[in-house]
N, CA, C and O atoms as a DFTB+ gen file, in Angstrom:
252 C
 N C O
     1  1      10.079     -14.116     -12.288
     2  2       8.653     -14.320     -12.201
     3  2       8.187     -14.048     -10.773
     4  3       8.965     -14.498      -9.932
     5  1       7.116     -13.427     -10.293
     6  2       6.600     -12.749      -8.942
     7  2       6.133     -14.374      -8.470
     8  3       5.612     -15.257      -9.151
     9  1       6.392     -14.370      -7.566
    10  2       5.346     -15.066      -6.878
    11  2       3.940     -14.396      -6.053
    12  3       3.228     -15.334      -5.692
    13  1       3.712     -13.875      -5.900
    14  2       3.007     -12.828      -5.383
    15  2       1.740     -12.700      -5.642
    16  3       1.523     -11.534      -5.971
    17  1       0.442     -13.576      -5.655
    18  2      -0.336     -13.942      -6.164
    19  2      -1.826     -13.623      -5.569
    20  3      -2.441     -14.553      -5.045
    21  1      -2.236     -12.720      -5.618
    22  2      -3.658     -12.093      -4.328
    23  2      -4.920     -13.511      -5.013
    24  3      -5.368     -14.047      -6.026
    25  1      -4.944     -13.492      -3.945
    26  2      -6.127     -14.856      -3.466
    27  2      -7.214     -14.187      -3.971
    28  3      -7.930     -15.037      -4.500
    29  1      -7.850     -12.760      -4.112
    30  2      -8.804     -11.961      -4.682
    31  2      -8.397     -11.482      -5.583
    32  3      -8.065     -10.301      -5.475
    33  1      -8.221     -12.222      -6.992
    34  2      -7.700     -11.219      -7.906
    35  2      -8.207      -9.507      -8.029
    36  3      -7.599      -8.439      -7.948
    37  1      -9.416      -9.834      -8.228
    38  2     -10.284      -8.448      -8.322
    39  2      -9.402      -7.328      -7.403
    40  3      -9.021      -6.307      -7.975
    41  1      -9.015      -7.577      -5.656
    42  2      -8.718      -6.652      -4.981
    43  2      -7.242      -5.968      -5.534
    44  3      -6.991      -4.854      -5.073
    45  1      -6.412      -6.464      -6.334
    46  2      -5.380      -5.691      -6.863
    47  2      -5.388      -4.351      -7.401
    48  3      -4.304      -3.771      -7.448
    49  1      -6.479      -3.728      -7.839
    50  2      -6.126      -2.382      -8.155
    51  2      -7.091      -1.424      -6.469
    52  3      -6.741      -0.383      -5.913
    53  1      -7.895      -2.033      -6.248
    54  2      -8.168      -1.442      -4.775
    55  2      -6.889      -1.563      -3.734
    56  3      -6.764      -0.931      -2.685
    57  1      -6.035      -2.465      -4.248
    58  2      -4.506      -2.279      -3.037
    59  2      -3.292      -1.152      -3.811
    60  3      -2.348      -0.542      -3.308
    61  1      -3.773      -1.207      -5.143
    62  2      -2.779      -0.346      -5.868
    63  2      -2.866       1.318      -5.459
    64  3      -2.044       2.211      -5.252
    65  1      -4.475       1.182      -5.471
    66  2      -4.728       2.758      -5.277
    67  2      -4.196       3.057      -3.455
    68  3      -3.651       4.053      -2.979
    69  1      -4.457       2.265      -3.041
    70  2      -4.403       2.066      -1.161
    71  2      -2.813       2.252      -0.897
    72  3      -2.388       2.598       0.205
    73  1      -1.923       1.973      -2.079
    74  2      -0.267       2.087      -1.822
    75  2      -0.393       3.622      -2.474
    76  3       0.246       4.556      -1.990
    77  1      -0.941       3.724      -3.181
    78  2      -0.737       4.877      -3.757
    79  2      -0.970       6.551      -2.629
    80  3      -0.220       7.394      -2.138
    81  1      -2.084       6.351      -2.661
    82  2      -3.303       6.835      -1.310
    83  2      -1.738       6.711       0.158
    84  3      -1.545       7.691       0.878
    85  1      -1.152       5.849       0.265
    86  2      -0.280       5.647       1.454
    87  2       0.925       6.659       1.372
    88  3       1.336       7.394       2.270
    89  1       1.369       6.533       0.156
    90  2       2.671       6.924      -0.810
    91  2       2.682       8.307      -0.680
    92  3       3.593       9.026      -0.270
    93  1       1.325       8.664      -1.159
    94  2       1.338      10.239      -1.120
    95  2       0.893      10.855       0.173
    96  3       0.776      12.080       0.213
    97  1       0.631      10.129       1.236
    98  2       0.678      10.572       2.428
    99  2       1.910      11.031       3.457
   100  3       1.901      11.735       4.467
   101  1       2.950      10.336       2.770
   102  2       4.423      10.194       3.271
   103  2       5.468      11.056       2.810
   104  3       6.525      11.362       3.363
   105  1       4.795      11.538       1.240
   106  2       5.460      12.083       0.498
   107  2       6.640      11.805      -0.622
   108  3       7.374      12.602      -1.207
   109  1       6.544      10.448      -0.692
   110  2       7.024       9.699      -1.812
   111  2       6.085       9.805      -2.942
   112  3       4.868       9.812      -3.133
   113  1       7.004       9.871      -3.497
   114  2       6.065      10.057      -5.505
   115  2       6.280       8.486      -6.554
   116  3       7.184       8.281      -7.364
   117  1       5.712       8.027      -6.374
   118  2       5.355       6.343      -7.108
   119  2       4.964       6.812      -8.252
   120  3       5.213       8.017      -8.255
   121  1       4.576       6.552      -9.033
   122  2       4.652       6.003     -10.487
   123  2       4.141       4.936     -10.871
   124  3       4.248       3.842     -10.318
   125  1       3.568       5.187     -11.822
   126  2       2.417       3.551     -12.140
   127  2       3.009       2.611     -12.582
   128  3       2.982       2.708     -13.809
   129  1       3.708       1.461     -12.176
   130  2       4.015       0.149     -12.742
   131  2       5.502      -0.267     -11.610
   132  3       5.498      -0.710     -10.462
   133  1       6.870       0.169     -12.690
   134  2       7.700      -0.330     -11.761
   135  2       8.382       1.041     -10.542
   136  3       8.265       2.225     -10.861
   137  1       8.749       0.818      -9.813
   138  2       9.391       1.346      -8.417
   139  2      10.776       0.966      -8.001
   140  3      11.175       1.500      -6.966
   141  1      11.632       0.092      -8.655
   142  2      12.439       0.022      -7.861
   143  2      13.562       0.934      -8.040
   144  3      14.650       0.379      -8.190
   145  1      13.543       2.291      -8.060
   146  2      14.464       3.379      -7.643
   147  2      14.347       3.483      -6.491
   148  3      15.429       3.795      -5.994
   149  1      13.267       3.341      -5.496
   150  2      12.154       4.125      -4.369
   151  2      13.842       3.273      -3.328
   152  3      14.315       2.148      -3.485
   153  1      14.335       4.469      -2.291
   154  2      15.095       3.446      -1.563
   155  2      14.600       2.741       0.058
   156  3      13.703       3.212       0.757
   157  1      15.018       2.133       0.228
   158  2      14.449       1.085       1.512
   159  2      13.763       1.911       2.211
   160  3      12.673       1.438       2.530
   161  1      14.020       3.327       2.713
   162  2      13.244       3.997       3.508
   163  2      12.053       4.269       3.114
   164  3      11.201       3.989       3.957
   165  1      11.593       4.791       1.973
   166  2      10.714       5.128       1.430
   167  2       9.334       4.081       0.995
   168  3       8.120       4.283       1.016
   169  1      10.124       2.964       0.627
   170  2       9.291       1.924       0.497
   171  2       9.088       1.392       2.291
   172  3       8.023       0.953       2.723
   173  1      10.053       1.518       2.932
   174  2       9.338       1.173       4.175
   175  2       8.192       1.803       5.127
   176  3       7.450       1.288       5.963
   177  1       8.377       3.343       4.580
   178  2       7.265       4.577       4.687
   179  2       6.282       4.376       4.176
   180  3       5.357       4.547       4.969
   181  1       5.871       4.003       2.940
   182  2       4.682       3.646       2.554
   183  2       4.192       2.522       3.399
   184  3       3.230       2.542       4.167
   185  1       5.235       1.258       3.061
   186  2       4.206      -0.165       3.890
   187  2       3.956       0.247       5.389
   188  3       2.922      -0.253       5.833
   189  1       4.648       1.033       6.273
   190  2       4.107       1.721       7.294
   191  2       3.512       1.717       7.384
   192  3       2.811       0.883       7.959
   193  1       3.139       3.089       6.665
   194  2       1.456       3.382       6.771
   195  2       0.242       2.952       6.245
   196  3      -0.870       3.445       6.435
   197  1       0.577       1.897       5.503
   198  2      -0.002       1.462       4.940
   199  2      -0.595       0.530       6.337
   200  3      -1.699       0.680       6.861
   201  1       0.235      -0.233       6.659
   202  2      -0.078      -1.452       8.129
   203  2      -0.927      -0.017       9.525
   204  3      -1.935      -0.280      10.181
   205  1      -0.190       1.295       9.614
   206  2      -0.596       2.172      10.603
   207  2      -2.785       2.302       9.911
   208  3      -3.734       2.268      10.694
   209  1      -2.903       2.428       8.455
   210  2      -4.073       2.770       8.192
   211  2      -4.945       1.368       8.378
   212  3      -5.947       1.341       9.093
   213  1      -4.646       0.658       7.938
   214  2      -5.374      -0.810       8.266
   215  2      -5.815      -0.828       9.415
   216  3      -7.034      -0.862       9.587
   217  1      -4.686      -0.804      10.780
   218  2      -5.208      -0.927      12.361
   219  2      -6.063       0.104      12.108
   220  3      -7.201      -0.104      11.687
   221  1      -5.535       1.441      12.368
   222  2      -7.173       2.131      12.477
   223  2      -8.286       2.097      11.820
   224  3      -8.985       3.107      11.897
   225  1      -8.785       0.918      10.971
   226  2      -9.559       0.671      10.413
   227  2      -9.718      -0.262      11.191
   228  3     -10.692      -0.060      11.917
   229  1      -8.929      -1.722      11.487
   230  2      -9.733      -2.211      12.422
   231  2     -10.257      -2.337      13.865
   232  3     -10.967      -3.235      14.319
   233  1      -9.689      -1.096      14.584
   234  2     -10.103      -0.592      15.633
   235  2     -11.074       0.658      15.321
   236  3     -11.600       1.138      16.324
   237  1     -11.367       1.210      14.187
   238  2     -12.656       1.603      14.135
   239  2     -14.190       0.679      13.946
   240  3     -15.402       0.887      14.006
   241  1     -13.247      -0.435      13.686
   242  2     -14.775      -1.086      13.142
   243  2     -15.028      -1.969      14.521
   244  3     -16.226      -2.230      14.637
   245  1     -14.191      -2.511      15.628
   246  2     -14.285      -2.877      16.807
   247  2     -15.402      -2.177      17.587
   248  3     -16.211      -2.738      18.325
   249  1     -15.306      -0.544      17.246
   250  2     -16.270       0.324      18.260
   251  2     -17.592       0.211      17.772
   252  3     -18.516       0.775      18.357
């Protein structure tokens, strides 16, 4: 059972598309539901950039 529980339910498919959107920036190919073939690198490539796109979002919104 996940523990994994977004405090905004609603925002779960706006983070789905945002991993997705990340995924294919890196060049990993995801798949809608489960992932765990993806190996440590790859999943660490996505959450990367995923954390790299956030900051520049919030240092764009700083200016």
């Amino acid at each position: 059972m996940s523990k994994n529980k977004s405090v905004v339910p609603e925002a779960r498919e706006g983070l789905n598309r945002f991993k997705m959107e990340a995924a294919n920036e890196v060049g990993v190919n995801l798949k809608q539901g489960y992932n765990g073939d993806l190996t440590a690198k790859q999943a660490g490539s996505i959450g990367g950039q995923m954390v790299k796109k956030m900051i520049e979002q919030y240092e764009n919104g700083l200016k």
